[in-house]
PDB file of C-alpha atoms in Angstrom:
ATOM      1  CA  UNK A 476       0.000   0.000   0.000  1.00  0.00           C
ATOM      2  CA  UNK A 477       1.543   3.430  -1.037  1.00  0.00           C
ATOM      3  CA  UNK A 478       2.224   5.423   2.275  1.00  0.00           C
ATOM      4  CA  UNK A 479       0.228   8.381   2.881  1.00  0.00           C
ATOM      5  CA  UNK A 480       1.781  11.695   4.692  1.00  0.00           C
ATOM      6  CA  UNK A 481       0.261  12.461   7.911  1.00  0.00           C
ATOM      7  CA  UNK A 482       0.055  16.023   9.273  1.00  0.00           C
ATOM      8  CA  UNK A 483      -0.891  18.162  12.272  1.00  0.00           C
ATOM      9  CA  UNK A 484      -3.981  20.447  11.821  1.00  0.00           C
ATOM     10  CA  UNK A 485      -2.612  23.081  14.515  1.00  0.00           C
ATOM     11  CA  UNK A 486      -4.779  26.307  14.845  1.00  0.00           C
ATOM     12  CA  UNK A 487      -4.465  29.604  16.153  1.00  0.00           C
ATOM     13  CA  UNK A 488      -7.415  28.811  18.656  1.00  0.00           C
ATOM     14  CA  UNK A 489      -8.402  26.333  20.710  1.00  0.00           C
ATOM     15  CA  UNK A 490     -11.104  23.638  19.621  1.00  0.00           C
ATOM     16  CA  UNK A 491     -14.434  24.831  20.406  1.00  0.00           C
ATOM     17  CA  UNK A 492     -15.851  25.506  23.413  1.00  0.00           C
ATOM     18  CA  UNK A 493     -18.712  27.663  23.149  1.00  0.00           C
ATOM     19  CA  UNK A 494     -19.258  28.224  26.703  1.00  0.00           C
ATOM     20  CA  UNK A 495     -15.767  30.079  26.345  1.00  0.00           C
ATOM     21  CA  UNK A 496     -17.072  32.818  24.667  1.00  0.00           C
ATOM     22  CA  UNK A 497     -17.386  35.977  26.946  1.00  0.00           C
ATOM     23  CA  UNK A 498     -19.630  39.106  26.684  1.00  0.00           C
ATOM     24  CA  UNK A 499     -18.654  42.081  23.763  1.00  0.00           C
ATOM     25  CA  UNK A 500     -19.943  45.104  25.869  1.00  0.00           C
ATOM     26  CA  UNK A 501     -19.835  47.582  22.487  1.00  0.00           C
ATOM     27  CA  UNK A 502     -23.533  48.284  20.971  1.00  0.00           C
ATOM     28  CA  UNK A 503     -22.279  48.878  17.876  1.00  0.00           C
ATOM     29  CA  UNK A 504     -22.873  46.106  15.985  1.00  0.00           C
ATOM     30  CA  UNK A 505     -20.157  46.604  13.121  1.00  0.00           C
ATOM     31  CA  UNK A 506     -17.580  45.556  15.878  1.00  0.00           C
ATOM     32  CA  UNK A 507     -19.302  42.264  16.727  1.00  0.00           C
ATOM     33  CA  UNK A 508     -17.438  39.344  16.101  1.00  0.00           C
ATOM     34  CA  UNK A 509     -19.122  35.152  15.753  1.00  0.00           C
ATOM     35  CA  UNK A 510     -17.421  32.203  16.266  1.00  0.00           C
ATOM     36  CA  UNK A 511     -16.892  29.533  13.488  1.00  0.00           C
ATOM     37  CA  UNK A 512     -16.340  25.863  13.673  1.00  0.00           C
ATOM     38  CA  UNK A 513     -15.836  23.758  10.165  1.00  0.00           C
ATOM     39  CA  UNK A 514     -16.088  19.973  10.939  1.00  0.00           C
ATOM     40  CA  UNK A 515     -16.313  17.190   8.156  1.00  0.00           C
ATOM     41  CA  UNK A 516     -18.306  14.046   8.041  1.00  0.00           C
ATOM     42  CA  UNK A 517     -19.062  11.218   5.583  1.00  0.00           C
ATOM     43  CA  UNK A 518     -21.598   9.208   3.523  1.00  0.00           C
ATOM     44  CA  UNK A 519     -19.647   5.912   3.019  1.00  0.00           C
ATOM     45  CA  UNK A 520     -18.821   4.342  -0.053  1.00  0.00           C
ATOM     46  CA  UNK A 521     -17.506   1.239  -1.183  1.00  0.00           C
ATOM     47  CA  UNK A 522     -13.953   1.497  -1.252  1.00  0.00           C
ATOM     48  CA  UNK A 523     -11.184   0.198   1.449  1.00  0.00           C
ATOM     49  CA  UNK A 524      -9.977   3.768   2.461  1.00  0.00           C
ATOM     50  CA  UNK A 525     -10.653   7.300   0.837  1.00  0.00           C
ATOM     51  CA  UNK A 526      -7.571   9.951   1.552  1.00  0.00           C
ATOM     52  CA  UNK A 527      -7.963  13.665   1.121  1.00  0.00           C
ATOM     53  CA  UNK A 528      -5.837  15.946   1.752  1.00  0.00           C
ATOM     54  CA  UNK A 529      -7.332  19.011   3.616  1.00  0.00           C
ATOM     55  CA  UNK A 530      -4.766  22.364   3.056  1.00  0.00           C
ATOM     56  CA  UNK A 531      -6.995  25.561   4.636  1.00  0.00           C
ATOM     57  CA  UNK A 532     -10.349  26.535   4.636  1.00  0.00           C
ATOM     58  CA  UNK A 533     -11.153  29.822   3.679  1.00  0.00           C
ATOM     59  CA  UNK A 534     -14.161  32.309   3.885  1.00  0.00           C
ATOM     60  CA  UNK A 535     -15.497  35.134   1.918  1.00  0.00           C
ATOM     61  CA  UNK A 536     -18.456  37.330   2.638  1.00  0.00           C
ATOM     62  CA  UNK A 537     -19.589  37.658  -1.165  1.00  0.00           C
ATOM     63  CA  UNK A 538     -21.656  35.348  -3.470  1.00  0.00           C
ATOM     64  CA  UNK A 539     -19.332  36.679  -6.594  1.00  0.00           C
ATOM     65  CA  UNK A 540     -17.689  34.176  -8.908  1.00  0.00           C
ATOM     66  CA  UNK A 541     -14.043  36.094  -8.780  1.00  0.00           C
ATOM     67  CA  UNK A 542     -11.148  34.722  -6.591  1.00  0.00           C
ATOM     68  CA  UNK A 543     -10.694  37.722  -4.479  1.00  0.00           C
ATOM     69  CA  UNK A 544     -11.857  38.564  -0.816  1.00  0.00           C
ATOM     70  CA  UNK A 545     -11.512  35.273   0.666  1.00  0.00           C
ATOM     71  CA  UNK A 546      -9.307  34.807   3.988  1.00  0.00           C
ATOM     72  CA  UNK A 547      -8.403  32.208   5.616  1.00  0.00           C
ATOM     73  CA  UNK A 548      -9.683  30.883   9.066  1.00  0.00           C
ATOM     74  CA  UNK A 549      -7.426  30.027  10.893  1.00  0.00           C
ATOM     75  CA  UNK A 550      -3.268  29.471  10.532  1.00  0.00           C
ATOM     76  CA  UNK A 551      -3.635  26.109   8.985  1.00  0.00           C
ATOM     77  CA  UNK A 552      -1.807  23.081   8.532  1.00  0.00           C
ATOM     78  CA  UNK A 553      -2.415  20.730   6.407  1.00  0.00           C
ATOM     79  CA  UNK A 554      -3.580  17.060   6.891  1.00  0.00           C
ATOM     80  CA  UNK A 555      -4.935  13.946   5.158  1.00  0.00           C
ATOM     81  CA  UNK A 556      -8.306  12.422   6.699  1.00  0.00           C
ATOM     82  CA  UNK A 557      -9.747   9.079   5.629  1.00  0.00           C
ATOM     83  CA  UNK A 558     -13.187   9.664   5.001  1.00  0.00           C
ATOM     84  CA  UNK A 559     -14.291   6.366   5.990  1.00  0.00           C
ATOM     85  CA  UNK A 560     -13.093   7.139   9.335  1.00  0.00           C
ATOM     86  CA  UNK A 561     -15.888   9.890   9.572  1.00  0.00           C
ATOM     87  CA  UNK A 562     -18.465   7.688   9.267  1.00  0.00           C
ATOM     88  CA  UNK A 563     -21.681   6.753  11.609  1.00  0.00           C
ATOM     89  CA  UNK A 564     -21.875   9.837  12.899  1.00  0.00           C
ATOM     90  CA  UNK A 565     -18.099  10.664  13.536  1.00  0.00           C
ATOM     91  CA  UNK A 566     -16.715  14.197  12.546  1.00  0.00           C
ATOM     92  CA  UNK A 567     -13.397  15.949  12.797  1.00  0.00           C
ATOM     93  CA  UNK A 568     -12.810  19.425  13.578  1.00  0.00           C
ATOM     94  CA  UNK A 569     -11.233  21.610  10.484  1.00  0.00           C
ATOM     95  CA  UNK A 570     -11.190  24.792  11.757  1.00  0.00           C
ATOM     96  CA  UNK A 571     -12.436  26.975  14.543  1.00  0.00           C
ATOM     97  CA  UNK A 572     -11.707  30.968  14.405  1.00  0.00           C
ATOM     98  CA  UNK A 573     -13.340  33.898  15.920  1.00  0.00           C
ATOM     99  CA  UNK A 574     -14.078  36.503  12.732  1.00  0.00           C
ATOM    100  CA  UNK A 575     -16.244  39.637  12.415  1.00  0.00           C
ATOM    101  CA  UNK A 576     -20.253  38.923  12.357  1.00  0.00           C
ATOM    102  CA  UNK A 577     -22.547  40.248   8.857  1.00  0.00           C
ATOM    103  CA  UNK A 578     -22.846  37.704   6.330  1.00  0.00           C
ATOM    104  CA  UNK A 579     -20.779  34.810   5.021  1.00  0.00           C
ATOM    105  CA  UNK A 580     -21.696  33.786   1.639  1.00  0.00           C
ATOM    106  CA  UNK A 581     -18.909  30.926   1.031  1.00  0.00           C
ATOM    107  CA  UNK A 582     -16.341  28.664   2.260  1.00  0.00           C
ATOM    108  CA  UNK A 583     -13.793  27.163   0.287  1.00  0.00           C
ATOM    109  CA  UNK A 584     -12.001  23.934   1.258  1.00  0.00           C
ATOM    110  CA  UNK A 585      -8.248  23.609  -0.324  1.00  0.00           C
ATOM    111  CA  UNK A 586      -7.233  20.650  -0.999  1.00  0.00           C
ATOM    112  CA  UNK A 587      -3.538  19.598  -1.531  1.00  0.00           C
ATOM    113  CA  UNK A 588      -2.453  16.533  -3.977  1.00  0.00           C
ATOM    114  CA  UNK A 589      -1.976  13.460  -1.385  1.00  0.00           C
ATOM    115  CA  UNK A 590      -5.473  12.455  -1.812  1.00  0.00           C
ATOM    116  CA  UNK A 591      -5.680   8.791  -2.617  1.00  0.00           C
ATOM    117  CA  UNK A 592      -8.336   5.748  -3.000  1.00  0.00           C
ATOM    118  CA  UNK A 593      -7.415   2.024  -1.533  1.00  0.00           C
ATOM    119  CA  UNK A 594      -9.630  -0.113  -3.337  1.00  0.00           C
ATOM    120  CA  UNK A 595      -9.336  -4.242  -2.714  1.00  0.00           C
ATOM    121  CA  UNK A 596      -5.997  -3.404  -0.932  1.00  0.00           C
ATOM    122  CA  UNK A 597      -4.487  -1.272  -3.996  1.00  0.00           C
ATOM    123  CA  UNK A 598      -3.881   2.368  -3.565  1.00  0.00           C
ATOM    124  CA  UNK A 599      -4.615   4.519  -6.366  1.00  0.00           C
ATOM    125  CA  UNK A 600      -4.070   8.400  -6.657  1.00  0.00           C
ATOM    126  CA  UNK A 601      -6.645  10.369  -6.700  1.00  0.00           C
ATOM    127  CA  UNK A 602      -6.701  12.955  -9.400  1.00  0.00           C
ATOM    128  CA  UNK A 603      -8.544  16.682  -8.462  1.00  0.00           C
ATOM    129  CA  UNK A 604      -9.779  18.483 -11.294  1.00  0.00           C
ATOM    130  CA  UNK A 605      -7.802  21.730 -12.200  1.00  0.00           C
ATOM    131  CA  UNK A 606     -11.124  23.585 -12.141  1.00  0.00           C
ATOM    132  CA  UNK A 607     -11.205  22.333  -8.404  1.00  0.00           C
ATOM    133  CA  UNK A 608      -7.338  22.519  -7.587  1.00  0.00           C
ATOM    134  CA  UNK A 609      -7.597  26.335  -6.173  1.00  0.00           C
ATOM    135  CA  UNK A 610     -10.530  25.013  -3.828  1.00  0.00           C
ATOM    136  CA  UNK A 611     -13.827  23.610  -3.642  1.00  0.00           C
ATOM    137  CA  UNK A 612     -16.558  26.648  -3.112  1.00  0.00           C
ATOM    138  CA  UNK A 613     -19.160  25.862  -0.977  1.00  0.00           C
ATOM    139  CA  UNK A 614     -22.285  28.161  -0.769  1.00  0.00           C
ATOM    140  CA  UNK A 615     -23.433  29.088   2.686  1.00  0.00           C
ATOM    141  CA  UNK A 616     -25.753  32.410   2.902  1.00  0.00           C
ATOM    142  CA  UNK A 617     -25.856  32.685   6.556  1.00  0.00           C
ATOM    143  CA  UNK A 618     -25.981  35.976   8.527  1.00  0.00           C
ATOM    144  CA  UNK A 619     -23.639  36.149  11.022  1.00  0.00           C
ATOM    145  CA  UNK A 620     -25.185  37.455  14.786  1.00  0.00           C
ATOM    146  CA  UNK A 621     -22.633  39.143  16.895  1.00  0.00           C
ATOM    147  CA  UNK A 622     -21.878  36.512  19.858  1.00  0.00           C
ATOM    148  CA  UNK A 623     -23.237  33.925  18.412  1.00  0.00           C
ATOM    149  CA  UNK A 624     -21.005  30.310  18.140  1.00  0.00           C
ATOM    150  CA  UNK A 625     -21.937  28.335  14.580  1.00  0.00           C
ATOM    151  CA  UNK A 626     -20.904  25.082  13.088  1.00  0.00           C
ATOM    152  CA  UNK A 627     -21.104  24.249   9.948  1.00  0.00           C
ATOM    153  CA  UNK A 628     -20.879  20.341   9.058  1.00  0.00           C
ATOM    154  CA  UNK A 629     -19.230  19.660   5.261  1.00  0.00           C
ATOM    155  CA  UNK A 630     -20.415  15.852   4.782  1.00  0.00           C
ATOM    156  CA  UNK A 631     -18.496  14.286   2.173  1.00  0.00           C
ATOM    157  CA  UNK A 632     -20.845  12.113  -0.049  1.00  0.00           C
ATOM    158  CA  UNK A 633     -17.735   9.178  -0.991  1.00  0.00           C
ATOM    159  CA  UNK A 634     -20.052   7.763  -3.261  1.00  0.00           C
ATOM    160  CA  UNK A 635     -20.635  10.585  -5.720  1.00  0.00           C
ATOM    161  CA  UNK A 636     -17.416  12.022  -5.673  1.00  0.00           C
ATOM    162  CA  UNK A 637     -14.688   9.174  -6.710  1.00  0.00           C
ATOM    163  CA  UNK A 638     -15.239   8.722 -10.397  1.00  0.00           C
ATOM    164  CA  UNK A 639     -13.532   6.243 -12.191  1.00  0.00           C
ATOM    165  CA  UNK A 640     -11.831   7.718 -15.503  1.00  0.00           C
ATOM    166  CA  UNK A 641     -13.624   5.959 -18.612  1.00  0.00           C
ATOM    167  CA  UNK A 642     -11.153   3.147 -20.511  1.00  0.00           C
ATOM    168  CA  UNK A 643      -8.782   0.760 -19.140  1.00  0.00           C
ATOM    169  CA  UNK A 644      -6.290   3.425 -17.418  1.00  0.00           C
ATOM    170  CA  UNK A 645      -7.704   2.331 -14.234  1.00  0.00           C
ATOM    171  CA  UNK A 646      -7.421   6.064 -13.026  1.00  0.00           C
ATOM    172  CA  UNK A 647      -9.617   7.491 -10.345  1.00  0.00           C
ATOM    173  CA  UNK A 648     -10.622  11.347 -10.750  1.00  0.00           C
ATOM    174  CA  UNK A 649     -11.807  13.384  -7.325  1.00  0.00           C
ATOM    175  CA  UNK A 650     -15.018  15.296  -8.155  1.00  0.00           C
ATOM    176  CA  UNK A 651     -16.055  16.511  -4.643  1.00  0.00           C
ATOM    177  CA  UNK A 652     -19.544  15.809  -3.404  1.00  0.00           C
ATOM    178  CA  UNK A 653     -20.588  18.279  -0.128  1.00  0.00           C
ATOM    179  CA  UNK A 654     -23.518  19.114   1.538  1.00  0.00           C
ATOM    180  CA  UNK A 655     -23.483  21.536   3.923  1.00  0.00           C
ATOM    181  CA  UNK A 656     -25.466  22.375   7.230  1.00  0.00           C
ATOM    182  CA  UNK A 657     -25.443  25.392   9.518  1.00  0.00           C
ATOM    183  CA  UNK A 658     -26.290  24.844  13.295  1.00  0.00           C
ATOM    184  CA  UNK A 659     -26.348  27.861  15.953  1.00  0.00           C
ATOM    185  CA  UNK A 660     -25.012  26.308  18.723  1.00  0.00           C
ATOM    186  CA  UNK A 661     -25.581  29.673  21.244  1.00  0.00           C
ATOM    187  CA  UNK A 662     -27.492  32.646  21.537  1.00  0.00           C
ATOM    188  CA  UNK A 663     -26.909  35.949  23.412  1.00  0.00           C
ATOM    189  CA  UNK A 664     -28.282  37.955  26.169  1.00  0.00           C
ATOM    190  CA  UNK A 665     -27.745  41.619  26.236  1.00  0.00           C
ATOM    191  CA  UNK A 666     -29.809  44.436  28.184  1.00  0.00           C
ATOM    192  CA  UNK A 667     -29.506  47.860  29.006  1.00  0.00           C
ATOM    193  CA  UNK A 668     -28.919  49.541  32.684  1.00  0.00           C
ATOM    194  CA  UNK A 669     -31.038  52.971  33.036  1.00  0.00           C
ATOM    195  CA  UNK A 670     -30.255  55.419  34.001  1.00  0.00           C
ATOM    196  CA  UNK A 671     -26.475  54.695  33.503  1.00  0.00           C
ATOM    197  CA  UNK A 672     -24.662  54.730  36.855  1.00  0.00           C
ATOM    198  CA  UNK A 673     -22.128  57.414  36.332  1.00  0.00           C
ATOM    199  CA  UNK A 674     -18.768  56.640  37.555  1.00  0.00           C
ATOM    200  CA  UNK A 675     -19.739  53.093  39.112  1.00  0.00           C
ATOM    201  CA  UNK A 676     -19.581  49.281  37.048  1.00  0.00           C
ATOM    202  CA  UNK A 677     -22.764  47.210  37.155  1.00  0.00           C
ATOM    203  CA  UNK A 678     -21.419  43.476  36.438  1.00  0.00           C
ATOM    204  CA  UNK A 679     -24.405  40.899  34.283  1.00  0.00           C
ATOM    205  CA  UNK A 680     -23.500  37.826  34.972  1.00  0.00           C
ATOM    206  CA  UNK A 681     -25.540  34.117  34.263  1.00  0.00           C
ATOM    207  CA  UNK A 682     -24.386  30.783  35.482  1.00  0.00           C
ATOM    208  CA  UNK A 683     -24.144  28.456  32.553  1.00  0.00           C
ATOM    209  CA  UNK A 684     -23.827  25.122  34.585  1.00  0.00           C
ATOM    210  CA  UNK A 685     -20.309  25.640  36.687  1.00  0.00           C
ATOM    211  CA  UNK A 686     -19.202  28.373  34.634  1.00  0.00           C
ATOM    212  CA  UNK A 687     -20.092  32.041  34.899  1.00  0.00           C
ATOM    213  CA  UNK A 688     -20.480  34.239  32.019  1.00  0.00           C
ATOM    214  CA  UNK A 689     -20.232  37.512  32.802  1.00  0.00           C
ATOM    215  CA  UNK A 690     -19.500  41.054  30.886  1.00  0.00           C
ATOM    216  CA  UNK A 691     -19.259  44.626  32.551  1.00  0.00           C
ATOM    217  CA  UNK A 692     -22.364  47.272  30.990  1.00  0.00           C
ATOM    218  CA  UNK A 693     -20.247  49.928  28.968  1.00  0.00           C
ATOM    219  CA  UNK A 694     -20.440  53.651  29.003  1.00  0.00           C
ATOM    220  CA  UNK A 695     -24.258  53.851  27.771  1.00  0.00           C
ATOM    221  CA  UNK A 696     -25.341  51.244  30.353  1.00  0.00           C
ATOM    222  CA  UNK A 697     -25.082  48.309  27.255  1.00  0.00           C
ATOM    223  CA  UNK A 698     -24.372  44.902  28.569  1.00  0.00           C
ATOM    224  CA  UNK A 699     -24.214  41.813  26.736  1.00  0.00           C
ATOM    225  CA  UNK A 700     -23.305  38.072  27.172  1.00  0.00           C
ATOM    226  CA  UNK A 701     -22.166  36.189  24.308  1.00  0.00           C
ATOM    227  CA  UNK A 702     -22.051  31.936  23.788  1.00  0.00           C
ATOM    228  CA  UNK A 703     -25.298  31.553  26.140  1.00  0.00           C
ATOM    229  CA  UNK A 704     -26.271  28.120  25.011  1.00  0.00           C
ATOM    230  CA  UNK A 705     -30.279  27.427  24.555  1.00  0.00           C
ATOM    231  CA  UNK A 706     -31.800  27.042  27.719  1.00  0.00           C
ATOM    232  CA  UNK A 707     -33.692  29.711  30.692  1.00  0.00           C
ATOM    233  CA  UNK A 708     -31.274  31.878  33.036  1.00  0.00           C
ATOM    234  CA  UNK A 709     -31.574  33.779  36.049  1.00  0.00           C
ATOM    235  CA  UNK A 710     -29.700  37.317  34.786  1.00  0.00           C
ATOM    236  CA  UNK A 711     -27.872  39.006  37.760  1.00  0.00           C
ATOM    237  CA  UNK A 712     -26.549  42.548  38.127  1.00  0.00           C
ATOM    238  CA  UNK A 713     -24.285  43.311  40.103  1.00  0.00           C
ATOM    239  CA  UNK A 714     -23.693  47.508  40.776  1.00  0.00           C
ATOM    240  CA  UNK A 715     -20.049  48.300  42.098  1.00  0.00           C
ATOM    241  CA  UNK A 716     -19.847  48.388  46.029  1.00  0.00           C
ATOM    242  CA  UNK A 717     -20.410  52.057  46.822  1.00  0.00           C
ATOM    243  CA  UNK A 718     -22.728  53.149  44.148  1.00  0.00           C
ATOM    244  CA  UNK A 719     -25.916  52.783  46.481  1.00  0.00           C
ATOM    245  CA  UNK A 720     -27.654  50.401  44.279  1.00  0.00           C
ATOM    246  CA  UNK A 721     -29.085  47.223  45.179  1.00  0.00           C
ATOM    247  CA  UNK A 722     -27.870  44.024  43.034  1.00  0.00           C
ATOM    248  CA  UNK A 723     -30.763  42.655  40.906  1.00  0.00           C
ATOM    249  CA  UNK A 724     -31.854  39.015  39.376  1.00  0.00           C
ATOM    250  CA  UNK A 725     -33.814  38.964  36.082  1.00  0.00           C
ATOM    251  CA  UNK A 726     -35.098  35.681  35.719  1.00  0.00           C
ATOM    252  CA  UNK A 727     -36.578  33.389  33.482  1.00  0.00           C
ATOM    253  CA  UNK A 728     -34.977  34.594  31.033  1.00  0.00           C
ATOM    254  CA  UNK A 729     -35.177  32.265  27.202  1.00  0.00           C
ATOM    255  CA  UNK A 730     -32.040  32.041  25.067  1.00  0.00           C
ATOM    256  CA  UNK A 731     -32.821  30.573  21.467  1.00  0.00           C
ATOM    257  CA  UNK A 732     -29.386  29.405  19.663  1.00  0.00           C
ATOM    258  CA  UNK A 733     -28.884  31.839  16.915  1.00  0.00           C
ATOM    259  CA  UNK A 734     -30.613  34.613  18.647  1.00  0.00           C
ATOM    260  CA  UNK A 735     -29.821  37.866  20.791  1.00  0.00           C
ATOM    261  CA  UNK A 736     -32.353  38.088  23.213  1.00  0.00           C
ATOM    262  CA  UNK A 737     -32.760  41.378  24.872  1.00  0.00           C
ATOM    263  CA  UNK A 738     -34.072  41.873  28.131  1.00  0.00           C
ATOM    264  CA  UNK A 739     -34.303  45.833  27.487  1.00  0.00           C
ATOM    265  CA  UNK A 740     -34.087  48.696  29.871  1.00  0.00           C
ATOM    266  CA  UNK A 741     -33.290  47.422  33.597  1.00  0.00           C
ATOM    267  CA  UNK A 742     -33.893  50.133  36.551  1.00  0.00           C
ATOM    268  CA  UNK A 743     -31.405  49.408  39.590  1.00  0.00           C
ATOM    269  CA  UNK A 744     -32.994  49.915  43.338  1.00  0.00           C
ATOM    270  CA  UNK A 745     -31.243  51.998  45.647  1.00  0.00           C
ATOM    271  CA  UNK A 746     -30.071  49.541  48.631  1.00  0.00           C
ATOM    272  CA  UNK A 747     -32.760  50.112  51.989  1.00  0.00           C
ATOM    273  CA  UNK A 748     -31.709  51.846  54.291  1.00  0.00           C
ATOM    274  CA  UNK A 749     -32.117  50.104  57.933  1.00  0.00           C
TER     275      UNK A 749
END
């Protein structure tokens, strides 16, 4: 069997962990950012091994045919998967980066040239298109919330995308087969403290199982907590000791993945006096 190169996918980031992603206090949305995880699966096919050889994934926030504005992910390096270890429900992480929210309109997966076929214990190259050899464009459309963690799952269809090369050459060609999906997998909370305290902090905070997310309000009174996963939460502000305001729960609050839900204007209570 012809030996295949093996290489470390090593990222800027660590892998995801959406409960890792802390509040943006800024209410302009322009300097939101969104998290993005790439993972690949597969739709197995009848073959003893499929190798491809993943370079980067790149991004681009236009729907234009042209080959400029896209940027990569993450600082990438390159490895080769077998697909038909991604099977049953397995996936592997690509990529995970933190980039600026609006909309994403593709994603391009570059592949290198060790991408290979074992079929009936022979290992055959696999050939990639040159059409294809600057990057498979996927199509994704998706507005990007500020806060807000996605994944998007590229599953591999095997079966459509090894073609066997008419004749007796006995030459396999790689015409890539991918479907993709988009899942939210958080939402965000953000409110407003009025009137603003001047020259005191008021800390929102919400406990997300052990951990605490938490983000200061800014300048305008603005708070917001980003990477809430789905689920209802007990809101707590917290005014800075000396400010004469009493700390405050909102609770029951709803958090929809792939939403911002906003609590609105909050009033503080000045603490009793004995």
């Amino acid at each position: 069997m012809k030996k295949i190169k093996f290489y470390v996918l090593s990222f800027s980031l660590i892998a995801f962990i959406c409960l890792s992603l802390v509040g943006c206090n800024s209410n302009d949305d322009s300097e939101q950012t969104s998290r993005l995880s790439f993972r690949m699966t597969d739709a197995p096919g009848d073959y003893d091994a499929v190798y491809i050889d993943v370079q980067d994934v790149l991004i681009k926030s236009g729907t234009d045919e042209n080959d400029e504005g896209w940027v990569s992910i993450g600082n990438v390096a390159p490895k080769v998967y077998n697909l038909l270890d991604l099977t049953g429900g397995v996936n592997v992480l690509l990529a995970d980066e933190i980039v600026p929210s609006g909309f994403l309109g593709q994603v391009r997966l570059v592949l290198g040239d060790d991408n290979a076929v074992v079929k009936d214990g022979v290992t055959y190259p696999l050939k990639t298109p040159s059409a294809q050899q600057s990057g498979l464009k996927l199509n994704i459309n998706q507005t990007l919330v500020g806060g807000v963690a996605y994944e998007f799952l590229l599953d591999f269809d095997v079966e459509h995308s090894i073609v066997v090369q008419a004749g007796s050459s006995g030459n396999y060609n790689l015409h890539p087969v991918i479907r993709v999906s988009t899942m939210a997998t958080s939402g965000v909370i953000k409110g407003r403290i009025s009137p603003v305290l001047e020259g005191f902090q008021v800390l929102a905070s919400v406990q997300v199982g052990t951990t605490t997310v938490s983000a200061y309000a800014d300048e305008f009174g603005v708070f917001q907590l980003n990477g809430i996963p789905a689920g209802t939460y007990d809101v707590k502000l917290t005014p800075q000791v000396g400010s004469g305001k009493a700390e405050k729960t909102i609770t029951g609050v709803v958090v929809v993945n792939g939403e911002i839900k906003d609590i609105g204007s909050v009033t503080l209570d000045a603490i009793p006096i004995p």
